[in-house]
Coordinates of C-alpha atoms and ligand atoms in Angstrom, one line a residue:
R1 CA -42.5 2.5 75.8
A2 CA -44.6 0.6 73.2
L3 CA -47.0 3.5 73.3
R4 CA -44.2 6.0 72.7
W5 CA -43.1 4.1 69.6
T6 CA -46.7 3.9 68.3
W7 CA -46.9 7.6 68.7
R8 CA -43.6 8.2 66.9
L9 CA -44.6 5.9 64.1
T10 CA -48.0 7.6 63.7
Y11 CA -46.4 11.0 63.8
L12 CA -43.8 9.9 61.1
S13 CA -46.4 8.4 58.8
L14 CA -48.5 11.6 59.1
L15 CA -45.5 13.7 58.3
G16 CA -44.7 11.3 55.3
G17 CA -48.3 11.7 54.1
I18 CA -48.2 15.5 54.4
A19 CA -44.9 15.6 52.5
Y20 CA -46.2 13.3 49.8
V21 CA -49.4 15.4 49.3
G22 CA -47.3 18.7 49.5
Y23 CA -44.9 17.4 46.8
G24 CA -47.8 16.3 44.6
I25 CA -49.4 19.8 44.9
Y26 CA -46.0 21.5 44.3
Q27 CA -45.4 19.4 41.2
D28 CA -48.9 20.1 39.9
R29 CA -48.5 23.9 40.3
H30 CA -44.9 24.1 38.9
P31 CA -44.6 22.3 35.6
E32 CA -41.2 22.4 33.9
P33 CA -40.8 24.6 30.8
Q34 CA -41.8 22.7 27.6
A35 CA -40.0 22.2 24.3
D36 CA -41.7 23.4 21.1
P37 CA -42.9 20.6 18.7
D38 CA -40.2 19.7 16.1
P39 CA -41.8 19.7 12.6
S40 CA -39.1 17.3 11.4
K41 CA -40.6 14.6 13.7
K42 CA -43.5 12.3 12.9
T43 CA -47.0 13.4 13.8
L44 CA -48.7 11.1 16.3
V45 CA -52.4 11.6 16.5
I46 CA -54.2 10.2 19.6
L47 CA -58.0 10.0 19.6
G48 CA -59.8 10.1 22.9
T49 CA -59.0 11.2 26.5
G50 CA -60.1 8.1 28.3
W51 CA -58.1 5.3 30.1
G52 CA -56.2 4.0 27.1
S53 CA -55.2 7.3 25.5
V54 CA -54.4 9.1 28.8
S55 CA -52.2 6.2 30.0
L56 CA -50.3 6.4 26.7
L57 CA -49.9 10.2 27.1
K58 CA -48.8 9.9 30.7
N59 CA -45.9 7.6 29.8
L60 CA -45.0 8.9 26.3
D61 CA -41.9 11.0 25.8
T62 CA -43.5 13.8 23.8
E63 CA -40.2 15.1 22.6
N64 CA -40.0 12.2 20.2
Y65 CA -43.1 13.1 18.1
N66 CA -45.4 15.9 17.2
V67 CA -48.3 14.8 19.4
V68 CA -51.9 15.9 18.6
V69 CA -54.8 14.8 20.9
I70 CA -58.4 14.9 19.7
S71 CA -61.4 14.3 21.9
P72 CA -64.9 15.7 22.4
R73 CA -64.1 15.6 26.1
N74 CA -61.4 18.0 27.4
Y75 CA -60.9 15.9 30.6
F76 CA -60.0 12.4 31.8
L77 CA -62.8 10.7 33.7
F78 CA -62.1 8.3 36.5
T79 CA -65.0 5.9 35.6
P80 CA -64.8 3.5 38.6
L81 CA -66.3 6.3 40.9
L82 CA -68.9 7.4 38.4
P83 CA -71.7 5.3 40.1
S84 CA -71.0 7.3 43.3
C85 CA -71.6 10.6 41.4
T86 CA -75.3 9.6 40.7
T87 CA -76.2 10.0 44.3
G88 CA -73.7 12.7 45.4
T89 CA -71.4 10.4 47.5
V90 CA -68.7 11.9 45.3
E91 CA -69.1 15.2 43.4
H92 CA -68.5 14.9 39.6
R93 CA -65.6 17.4 39.3
S94 CA -63.7 15.4 41.9
I95 CA -63.2 12.5 39.3
M96 CA -62.4 14.7 36.3
E97 CA -58.9 15.8 35.4
P98 CA -58.5 18.5 32.8
I99 CA -56.5 17.2 29.8
R100 CA -54.8 20.6 29.4
S101 CA -53.3 20.2 32.9
I102 CA -52.1 16.7 32.0
L103 CA -50.5 18.0 28.8
L104 CA -48.8 20.9 30.6
H105 CA -46.7 18.4 32.4
K106 CA -45.3 16.8 29.3
K107 CA -41.7 17.4 28.2
A108 CA -42.7 18.8 24.8
K109 CA -45.9 20.7 23.9
V110 CA -48.9 18.7 22.8
K111 CA -51.7 20.1 20.7
F112 CA -55.3 19.4 21.9
Y113 CA -58.4 19.9 19.8
E114 CA -61.8 19.5 21.5
A115 CA -63.5 17.7 18.7
E116 CA -65.0 14.4 17.6
A117 CA -63.3 12.3 15.0
S118 CA -66.1 11.8 12.5
S119 CA -64.1 9.6 10.1
I120 CA -60.6 8.3 9.4
D121 CA -59.2 7.9 6.0
P122 CA -56.4 5.3 6.2
D123 CA -55.4 5.8 2.5
R124 CA -54.8 9.6 2.8
K125 CA -53.7 9.3 6.4
V126 CA -56.1 11.9 7.7
V127 CA -58.6 12.2 10.5
I128 CA -61.7 14.3 9.8
I129 CA -62.7 16.2 12.9
R130 CA -65.8 18.0 13.8
D131 CA -66.6 20.5 16.6
S132 CA -69.5 18.9 18.4
S133 CA -69.7 21.3 21.3
E134 CA -72.5 23.8 21.8
I135 CA -70.5 26.9 20.8
K136 CA -69.3 26.9 17.2
G137 CA -66.8 29.1 15.4
D138 CA -66.6 29.7 11.7
M139 CA -64.6 26.5 11.3
T140 CA -66.5 23.5 12.5
E141 CA -65.0 20.6 10.4
T142 CA -61.4 20.1 9.2
E143 CA -58.8 17.4 8.6
V144 CA -55.8 16.4 10.7
P145 CA -53.0 14.5 8.9
Y146 CA -51.1 11.8 10.8
D147 CA -48.0 9.6 10.4
M148 CA -49.1 7.4 13.3
L149 CA -52.6 7.2 14.7
V150 CA -53.9 5.7 18.0
V151 CA -57.6 5.1 18.2
G152 CA -58.8 5.2 21.9
V153 CA -62.4 6.3 21.5
G154 CA -63.9 3.8 23.8
A155 CA -67.4 2.4 23.2
E156 CA -71.0 3.6 23.3
N157 CA -74.0 2.1 25.1
A158 CA -75.5 -1.1 23.8
T159 CA -79.2 -1.0 23.4
F160 CA -79.6 -4.0 21.0
G161 CA -82.2 -1.9 19.1
I162 CA -84.7 -2.5 21.9
P163 CA -87.6 -0.1 21.2
G164 CA -87.9 2.9 23.6
V165 CA -84.5 2.5 25.3
R166 CA -82.7 5.5 23.7
E167 CA -85.8 7.7 24.3
H168 CA -86.7 6.9 27.8
S169 CA -83.7 5.5 29.8
C170 CA -80.6 7.1 31.4
F171 CA -77.2 5.6 30.7
L172 CA -74.2 5.6 32.9
K173 CA -71.0 6.2 31.0
E174 CA -70.3 9.9 31.0
I175 CA -70.4 12.7 33.7
G176 CA -73.5 14.1 32.0
D177 CA -75.3 10.8 32.5
A178 CA -74.5 10.7 36.2
Q179 CA -75.7 14.3 36.6
Q180 CA -78.9 13.5 34.8
I181 CA -79.6 10.5 37.0
R182 CA -78.9 12.5 40.2
K183 CA -81.4 15.1 39.1
K184 CA -84.0 12.5 38.1
I185 CA -83.8 10.6 41.3
M186 CA -84.7 13.7 43.3
D187 CA -87.3 14.7 40.7
C188 CA -89.1 11.4 41.2
V189 CA -88.9 11.7 45.0
E190 CA -90.2 15.3 45.1
T191 CA -92.9 14.4 42.5
A192 CA -94.0 11.4 44.6
A193 CA -94.2 13.7 47.6
F194 CA -96.4 16.2 45.7
K195 CA -99.7 17.1 47.5
D196 CA -102.4 14.5 46.9
Q197 CA -100.3 12.3 44.6
T198 CA -102.2 9.1 44.0
P199 CA -100.8 5.9 45.7
A200 CA -100.3 4.1 42.3
E201 CA -98.4 7.0 41.0
I202 CA -96.2 7.2 44.1
D203 CA -95.4 3.6 43.7
R204 CA -94.5 4.1 40.1
L205 CA -92.4 7.2 40.7
L206 CA -90.4 5.6 43.5
H207 CA -89.8 2.4 41.5
M208 CA -86.2 2.7 40.2
I209 CA -85.3 0.0 37.6
V210 CA -81.8 -0.9 36.6
V211 CA -81.4 -3.1 33.5
G212 CA -78.1 -5.1 33.3
G213 CA -76.6 -7.0 36.2
G214 CA -73.0 -6.4 35.1
P215 CA -70.7 -4.3 37.5
T216 CA -72.2 -1.0 36.3
G217 CA -75.8 -2.0 37.1
V218 CA -74.8 -3.7 40.4
E219 CA -72.7 -0.7 41.7
F220 CA -75.4 1.8 40.7
A221 CA -78.2 -0.2 42.4
G222 CA -76.1 -0.4 45.6
E223 CA -75.4 3.3 45.6
L224 CA -79.0 4.1 45.0
Q225 CA -80.3 2.0 47.9
D226 CA -77.6 3.6 50.2
F227 CA -78.8 7.1 49.2
F228 CA -82.3 6.2 50.0
E229 CA -81.6 4.4 53.3
E230 CA -79.1 7.0 54.6
D231 CA -80.5 10.3 53.4
I232 CA -83.9 10.4 51.6
R233 CA -85.7 8.2 54.1
K234 CA -84.8 10.6 57.0
L235 CA -85.7 13.7 55.0
I236 CA -89.0 12.6 53.5
P237 CA -90.2 9.8 55.9
E238 CA -93.8 9.9 54.5
I239 CA -92.8 8.1 51.4
S240 CA -90.1 5.9 52.9
D241 CA -92.0 2.6 52.6
R242 CA -92.7 2.9 48.9
F243 CA -89.1 3.3 47.5
R244 CA -88.0 0.2 45.5
V245 CA -85.0 -0.7 43.5
T246 CA -85.2 -3.5 40.9
L247 CA -82.2 -5.0 39.1
I248 CA -83.1 -6.8 35.9
E249 CA -80.7 -9.3 34.3
A250 CA -81.2 -11.6 31.3
L251 CA -78.7 -14.2 32.5
P252 CA -79.3 -16.6 35.5
N253 CA -77.1 -14.4 37.8
V254 CA -75.7 -11.0 38.2
L255 CA -71.9 -10.2 38.0
P256 CA -71.2 -13.0 35.6
S257 CA -67.5 -12.2 35.5
F258 CA -67.0 -12.7 39.2
S259 CA -66.6 -16.0 41.1
K260 CA -69.6 -18.0 42.1
Q261 CA -69.0 -17.3 45.8
L262 CA -69.1 -13.6 45.2
I263 CA -72.2 -13.8 43.0
D264 CA -74.0 -15.6 45.8
Y265 CA -72.7 -13.0 48.4
T266 CA -73.9 -10.1 46.2
E267 CA -77.3 -11.6 45.6
S268 CA -77.8 -12.3 49.4
T269 CA -76.6 -8.8 50.3
F270 CA -79.0 -7.3 47.8
K271 CA -81.8 -9.3 49.3
E272 CA -80.9 -7.9 52.8
E273 CA -80.8 -4.4 51.3
K274 CA -84.3 -5.1 49.8
I275 CA -83.1 -4.7 46.2
D276 CA -85.2 -6.9 44.1
I277 CA -83.1 -9.0 41.7
R278 CA -84.9 -10.4 38.7
T279 CA -82.6 -12.7 36.8
K280 CA -83.5 -14.7 33.6
T281 CA -85.5 -11.6 32.7
M282 CA -84.9 -10.1 29.3
V283 CA -86.2 -6.6 28.6
K284 CA -87.9 -6.4 25.3
K285 CA -89.6 -3.0 25.2
V286 CA -89.5 0.3 27.1
T287 CA -92.2 3.0 27.2
D288 CA -92.1 6.4 29.0
K289 CA -93.6 4.7 32.2
T290 CA -93.1 1.0 31.8
V291 CA -90.6 -1.7 31.1
E292 CA -91.8 -4.9 29.3
A293 CA -89.8 -8.0 29.8
E294 CA -89.9 -11.8 29.2
V295 CA -89.2 -14.0 32.2
T296 CA -88.0 -17.5 31.8
N297 CA -89.6 -19.6 34.6
P298 CA -87.9 -22.5 36.4
D299 CA -90.0 -24.9 34.2
G300 CA -88.7 -23.2 31.0
G301 CA -92.0 -21.5 30.3
K302 CA -92.0 -17.8 29.3
E303 CA -93.9 -15.1 31.0
H304 CA -94.5 -11.5 29.8
I305 CA -94.3 -8.9 32.6
V306 CA -94.9 -5.1 32.6
L307 CA -93.2 -3.0 35.3
P308 CA -94.1 0.6 35.9
Y309 CA -91.0 2.8 36.7
G310 CA -90.1 6.4 37.7
L311 CA -86.4 6.1 36.8
L312 CA -84.8 3.6 34.4
V313 CA -81.1 3.2 34.1
W314 CA -79.8 1.1 31.2
A315 CA -76.5 -0.7 31.8
T316 CA -76.3 -3.5 29.3
G317 CA -72.7 -3.1 28.2
N318 CA -70.8 -1.7 25.1
A319 CA -71.4 -1.2 21.4
V320 CA -69.0 -0.1 18.7
R321 CA -68.9 3.7 18.0
P322 CA -69.8 4.9 14.5
V323 CA -66.2 6.3 13.8
V324 CA -64.8 2.8 14.5
R325 CA -67.4 1.0 12.5
D326 CA -66.7 3.4 9.6
L327 CA -62.9 2.7 9.9
M328 CA -63.5 -1.1 10.0
S329 CA -65.6 -0.9 6.8
R330 CA -62.6 0.7 5.0
I331 CA -60.1 -2.0 6.0
P332 CA -60.7 -5.4 4.3
A333 CA -58.8 -7.3 7.0
Q334 CA -61.5 -6.1 9.5
K335 CA -64.4 -7.5 7.7
D336 CA -65.0 -10.4 10.2
S337 CA -64.5 -8.3 13.3
R338 CA -67.8 -7.4 15.1
R339 CA -66.9 -6.0 18.5
G340 CA -64.3 -3.4 17.5
L341 CA -61.0 -3.0 15.8
A342 CA -59.1 -6.4 15.7
V343 CA -55.5 -5.7 16.7
N344 CA -52.4 -7.9 16.7
E345 CA -50.2 -8.6 19.7
Y346 CA -48.5 -5.1 19.3
L347 CA -52.0 -3.5 19.2
V348 CA -51.6 -2.6 15.5
V349 CA -55.0 -2.5 13.8
Q350 CA -55.0 -5.6 11.5
G351 CA -54.7 -4.6 7.9
T352 CA -52.9 -1.4 8.6
R353 CA -49.2 -0.4 9.4
D354 CA -49.6 2.9 11.2
I355 CA -52.8 2.7 13.2
W356 CA -53.0 1.3 16.7
A357 CA -56.0 0.8 18.9
V358 CA -56.4 0.7 22.7
G359 CA -59.2 0.1 25.2
D360 CA -62.8 -0.6 24.6
C361 CA -62.7 0.0 20.9
A362 CA -59.9 -2.6 20.4
V363 CA -60.4 -6.4 20.2
A364 CA -57.3 -7.9 21.7
G365 CA -59.0 -10.8 23.5
Y366 CA -59.5 -9.1 26.9
A367 CA -62.6 -7.7 28.8
P368 CA -63.4 -4.0 28.1
T369 CA -62.1 -2.6 31.4
A370 CA -60.1 0.4 32.6
Q371 CA -57.4 -2.0 33.8
V372 CA -56.9 -3.5 30.3
A373 CA -57.1 0.0 28.6
S374 CA -54.5 1.5 30.9
Q375 CA -52.1 -1.4 30.5
E376 CA -52.5 -1.2 26.7
G377 CA -51.8 2.6 26.8
N378 CA -48.7 2.0 28.9
F379 CA -47.5 -0.6 26.5
L380 CA -48.0 1.7 23.5
A381 CA -46.0 4.5 25.3
R382 CA -43.1 2.0 25.8
L383 CA -43.4 0.9 22.2
F384 CA -43.4 4.4 20.7
N385 CA -40.6 5.6 23.0
N386 CA -38.6 2.6 21.9
M387 CA -39.4 3.2 18.2
A388 CA -38.1 6.7 18.5
K389 CA -35.0 5.6 20.3
T390 CA -34.4 2.9 17.6
E391 CA -34.7 5.5 14.8
A392 CA -32.3 7.8 16.6
L393 CA -29.8 5.1 17.2
E394 CA -30.0 3.9 13.6
E395 CA -29.4 7.4 12.4
K396 CA -26.3 7.7 14.6
I397 CA -25.0 4.4 13.3
R398 CA -25.5 5.5 9.7
S399 CA -23.8 8.8 10.4
L400 CA -20.8 7.1 12.2
S401 CA -20.5 4.4 9.5
S402 CA -20.3 7.0 6.7
S403 CA -17.7 9.0 8.6
L404 CA -15.6 5.8 8.9
N405 CA -16.0 5.2 5.2
L406 CA -17.7 2.0 5.9
P407 CA -20.5 0.9 3.5
T408 CA -23.4 3.1 4.4
P409 CA -26.8 1.5 5.0
P410 CA -29.5 2.5 2.4
G411 CA -30.8 6.0 3.0
G412 CA -27.7 6.9 5.2
S413 CA -26.3 10.4 5.4
S414 CA -22.7 11.5 5.9
G415 CA -22.0 11.4 9.6
D416 CA -20.3 13.9 11.9
G417 CA -19.5 11.6 14.7
G418 CA -23.0 10.4 15.4
D419 CA -23.9 12.8 18.3
G420 CA -22.9 16.1 16.8
S421 CA -19.8 16.4 19.0
G422 CA -17.4 16.8 16.1
P423 CA -14.9 14.4 14.4
L424 CA -14.0 11.2 16.2
S425 CA -11.0 8.9 15.9
A426 CA -11.7 5.7 13.9
A427 CA -11.3 3.5 17.1
E428 CA -13.6 5.7 19.0
A429 CA -16.2 5.7 16.2
S430 CA -16.1 1.9 16.0
R431 CA -16.5 1.6 19.7
L432 CA -19.5 3.9 19.6
I433 CA -21.0 1.9 16.7
E434 CA -20.7 -1.3 18.7
E435 CA -22.2 0.3 21.7
Y436 CA -25.2 1.7 19.7
E437 CA -25.7 -1.6 18.1
R438 CA -25.8 -3.3 21.5
Q439 CA -28.4 -0.7 22.7
L440 CA -30.4 -1.2 19.5
R441 CA -30.5 -5.0 19.9
R442 CA -31.7 -4.5 23.5
I443 CA -34.5 -2.0 22.8
K444 CA -35.6 -3.6 19.5
N445 CA -36.4 -6.7 21.5
I446 CA -39.7 -5.4 22.8
K447 CA -42.1 -8.2 23.8
P448 CA -45.7 -8.3 22.6
F449 CA -48.5 -6.9 24.8
H450 CA -49.3 -9.1 27.7
Y451 CA -52.2 -8.3 30.0
S452 CA -51.6 -8.8 33.7
H453 CA -54.9 -9.2 35.6
Q454 CA -54.8 -7.6 39.0
G455 CA -58.3 -8.5 40.0
S456 CA -61.9 -7.2 39.9
L457 CA -63.6 -5.0 42.5
A458 CA -67.2 -3.8 42.8
Y459 CA -69.2 -1.9 45.4
I460 CA -72.5 -3.6 46.3
G461 CA -74.0 -1.1 48.8
S462 CA -74.3 -0.9 52.7
E463 CA -70.5 -0.2 52.8
K464 CA -69.7 -3.7 51.4
A465 CA -67.7 -4.6 48.3
V466 CA -66.7 -7.7 46.5
A467 CA -63.2 -8.4 45.3
D468 CA -61.7 -11.2 43.1
V469 CA -58.0 -10.4 43.3
S470 CA -54.8 -12.2 42.2
W471 CA -52.9 -13.5 45.2
F472 CA -49.6 -15.3 45.0
N473 CA -50.4 -16.9 41.6
G474 CA -53.9 -17.8 42.8
N475 CA -57.2 -16.0 43.3
L476 CA -58.6 -14.5 46.4
A477 CA -62.4 -14.0 46.5
T478 CA -63.6 -11.8 49.3
G479 CA -66.6 -9.7 50.2
G480 CA -67.8 -7.5 53.0
R481 CA -66.9 -4.3 55.0
L482 CA -63.1 -4.9 55.1
T483 CA -63.2 -5.4 51.3
F484 CA -65.1 -2.1 51.1
L485 CA -62.2 -0.4 52.9
F486 CA -59.8 -2.1 50.4
W487 CA -62.0 -0.9 47.5
R488 CA -61.9 2.7 48.8
S489 CA -58.2 2.7 49.3
A490 CA -57.5 1.0 46.0
Y491 CA -59.6 3.5 44.1
L492 CA -58.2 6.5 46.0
S493 CA -54.7 5.5 45.2
M494 CA -55.7 5.0 41.5
C495 CA -57.2 8.5 41.1
F496 CA -55.4 10.4 38.5
S497 CA -53.9 13.2 40.5
T498 CA -53.3 14.4 44.1
R499 CA -56.0 17.0 43.5
N500 CA -58.5 14.2 42.6
R501 CA -57.4 12.2 45.6
L502 CA -58.0 15.0 48.0
L503 CA -61.3 16.0 46.5
V504 CA -62.6 12.4 46.6
L505 CA -61.5 12.0 50.2
N506 CA -63.2 15.2 51.1
D507 CA -66.4 14.1 49.4
W508 CA -66.5 10.8 51.3
L509 CA -65.9 12.6 54.6
K510 CA -68.5 15.3 53.7
S511 CA -71.2 12.8 52.8
K512 CA -70.6 10.7 55.9
A513 CA -70.7 13.8 58.2
F514 CA -73.5 15.8 56.7
G515 CA -75.3 13.4 54.4
R516 CA -75.6 13.6 50.7
D517 CA -76.8 16.8 49.1
V518 CA -80.4 16.3 48.0
S519 CA -80.9 19.6 46.2
R520 CA -82.0 19.2 42.6
E521 CA -79.8 21.5 40.5
Ligands
LIG1 P1 -63.0 5.7 27.6 O1 -62.3 5.8 28.9 O2 -64.4 5.5 27.5 O3 -62.5 6.9 26.7 C1 -62.9 7.1 25.4 C2 -62.5 8.5 25.0 O4 -62.7 8.8 23.6 C3 -63.3 9.6 25.7 O5 -62.4 10.7 26.1 C4 -64.3 10.1 24.7 O6 -64.7 11.4 24.9 C5 -63.4 10.0 23.4 N1 -64.2 9.8 22.2 C6 -65.4 9.3 22.0 N2 -65.8 9.4 20.7 C7 -64.7 10.0 20.1 C8 -64.5 10.4 18.7 N3 -65.4 10.2 17.7 N4 -63.3 11.0 18.4 C9 -62.4 11.3 19.4 N5 -62.6 10.9 20.7 C10 -63.7 10.3 21.0 N6 -63.2 -0.7 34.5 C11 -62.4 -1.2 35.5 O7 -61.4 -1.8 35.2 N7 -62.7 -1.0 36.8 C12 -63.8 -0.3 37.2 O8 -64.0 -0.2 38.4 C13 -64.6 0.2 36.2 N8 -65.7 0.9 36.6 C14 -66.6 1.4 35.6 C15 -67.7 2.1 36.0 C16 -68.5 2.6 35.0 C17 -69.8 3.4 35.4 C18 -68.2 2.4 33.6 C19 -69.2 3.0 32.6 C20 -67.1 1.7 33.2 C21 -66.3 1.2 34.2 N9 -65.1 0.5 33.9 C22 -64.3 0.0 34.8 C23 -64.8 0.3 32.5 C24 -63.8 1.3 32.0 O9 -64.3 2.6 32.3 C25 -63.6 1.2 30.5 O10 -63.2 0.0 30.1 C26 -62.6 2.2 30.1 O11 -63.0 3.6 30.3 C27 -62.1 2.0 28.6 O12 -61.2 3.0 28.3 P2 -61.1 3.6 26.9 O13 -59.9 4.5 26.9 O14 -61.1 2.6 25.9 O15 -62.4 4.5 26.7
LIG2 P1 -71.7 -5.9 31.1 O1 -71.5 -6.2 29.7 O2 -70.6 -6.3 32.1 O3 -73.1 -6.4 31.6 C1 -74.3 -6.1 31.0 C2 -75.3 -7.1 31.5 O4 -76.6 -6.7 30.9 C3 -75.0 -8.5 31.0 O5 -75.0 -9.3 32.2 C4 -76.2 -8.9 30.1 O6 -76.7 -10.2 30.3 C5 -77.3 -7.9 30.6 N1 -78.3 -7.6 29.5 C6 -78.1 -7.3 28.2 N2 -79.2 -7.1 27.6 C7 -80.2 -7.2 28.5 C8 -81.6 -7.1 28.4 N3 -82.3 -6.8 27.3 N4 -82.4 -7.3 29.6 C9 -81.7 -7.6 30.7 N5 -80.4 -7.8 30.8 C10 -79.6 -7.5 29.7 O7 -71.8 -4.3 31.2 P2 -71.4 -3.2 32.2 O8 -71.8 -3.5 33.6 O9 -71.8 -1.9 31.7 O10 -69.8 -3.2 32.1 C11 -69.1 -2.9 30.9 C12 -67.6 -3.2 31.1 O11 -67.1 -2.3 32.1 C13 -67.4 -4.6 31.6 O12 -66.2 -5.1 31.0 C14 -67.1 -4.5 33.1 O13 -66.3 -5.4 33.6 C15 -66.5 -3.1 33.1 N6 -66.9 -2.5 34.4 C16 -66.2 -2.9 35.5 C17 -66.5 -2.4 36.8 C18 -65.7 -2.9 37.9 O14 -64.8 -3.6 37.8 N7 -66.1 -2.5 39.1 C19 -67.6 -1.4 37.0 C20 -68.3 -1.1 35.8 C21 -67.9 -1.6 34.5

């Protein structure tokens, strides 16, 4: 009997899953007809198509504004699975969602320009945009005026001006970076396997160095070692003993934002995986074949080391983008801000009235993570939806008040009943005014932005992950294979669309069943 019930439950959950996926696909393929933009409404310009901007767009009622989106990238990128793209565990298109399909599902049409904002003029209220793509038309630079502006351009890679970094390393922020790394890993491997390659050169080519022991560096090092152990080693056994991954970190430990227990777990797992962790090691110079660093020894003494490498991945965090730096220099209130646009508790850029900032380019007192950026984007959507409702209600009250011959608020127009439904009795009009005022009080009372931390997750290789998650007002720190399953299910559920979810799931199954694709495109 118990078996029969288990079968029934399995069958039901399977049916539920299929219905959910089917509905997702149907919705994706059948968007509702969209309203045309209303020129009488305010123009809301959104810069960027990353976590902050897309969360805002997802929840914004686009009927309330003329929305214009500007970004050099015409897709949203699900960054948490980007390290998996460097080795082919996940294919890059599986974690990209075209912005045009996202916009097609909005109530009113939204304009999108694939361009880079090169500067923002807060006095004239215009954004100067430039076509930075390969193919250019006659028009390559122009201005977009705004009434309200949201800056969600993220950050660029920090190099701290260390010589040689820009010229010789790969970064890991964009899809192109992951593709370049994937190509270079296989190039190093095939070049090392070249006929009569010298032993010293084989060692150099197969030495992969990762600089930066934050979550990006750690996840990438884990993925790289998996790729080697699970695929390359079998396919090219003759070089299998020479492959090495070194993770360099300036601080005394990796993953500084995780709890001590998980730092220790990660470091011991890396040792088992034969990833060489070099902490208290600060990279000072990079050449085309070597990394030069200063090591602080336990006695406090300094040592200079030179490490030959085949592939170098630089993951030392974020720096401010030029367009943001330029905007900061135009706003006196931003003169003391160093890490990005200082915002108030409503995410308004300090020193301005109609510019908001979200995500990695905003300084709101939180870590630069997708979690923060998406909550900020959600908050702004609620704020803007409320602002539009407030304005509509105020207009209705003005119109009703004037129709009742009550003193009209400044700027009020003669009313026709407030909702265009024709003349109303005085009693009905007063009742409506009261009702609108009650609604107004409720929606005007929007609380400042408050970040709710759900926890941190990171993949550390060998099908293990670490998680610091909020649990009943406390914190749960856990690591291992079960956490890996949790990591996978959490990220699968967070993927942008049903299409992304199915593609990622398919990639995981494919790489498990057939191994990762080692062809060098
Ligand atoms: P982004 O998502 O970077 O988006 C910026 C957007 O602005 C892009 O569309 C870009 O094309 C556009 N843009 C750039 N310049 C201009 C310009 N001049 N004009 C107009 N548009 C412009 N965080 C987590 O919480 N969990 C994770 O697991 C996680 N994993 C990560 C893995 C990797 C490899 C990386 C690199 C980051 C990861 N993060 C993670 C951090 C997270 O991705 C960022 O904090 C998040 O992307 C920030 O969102 P954003 O909207 O500010 O910027
Ligand atoms: P990070 O800022 O978190 O870490 C960079 C590391 O590089 C630091 O530990 C720093 O000490 C080190 N470093 C800097 N200069 C160095 C040098 N010259 N030599 C050696 N080491 C040097 O950067 P990361 O990992 O790119 O992350 C950026 C943001 O994205 C963070 O907020 C992070 O939390 C988030 N993120 C979150 C992930 C997750 O939750 N799984 C995954 C990836 C990123």
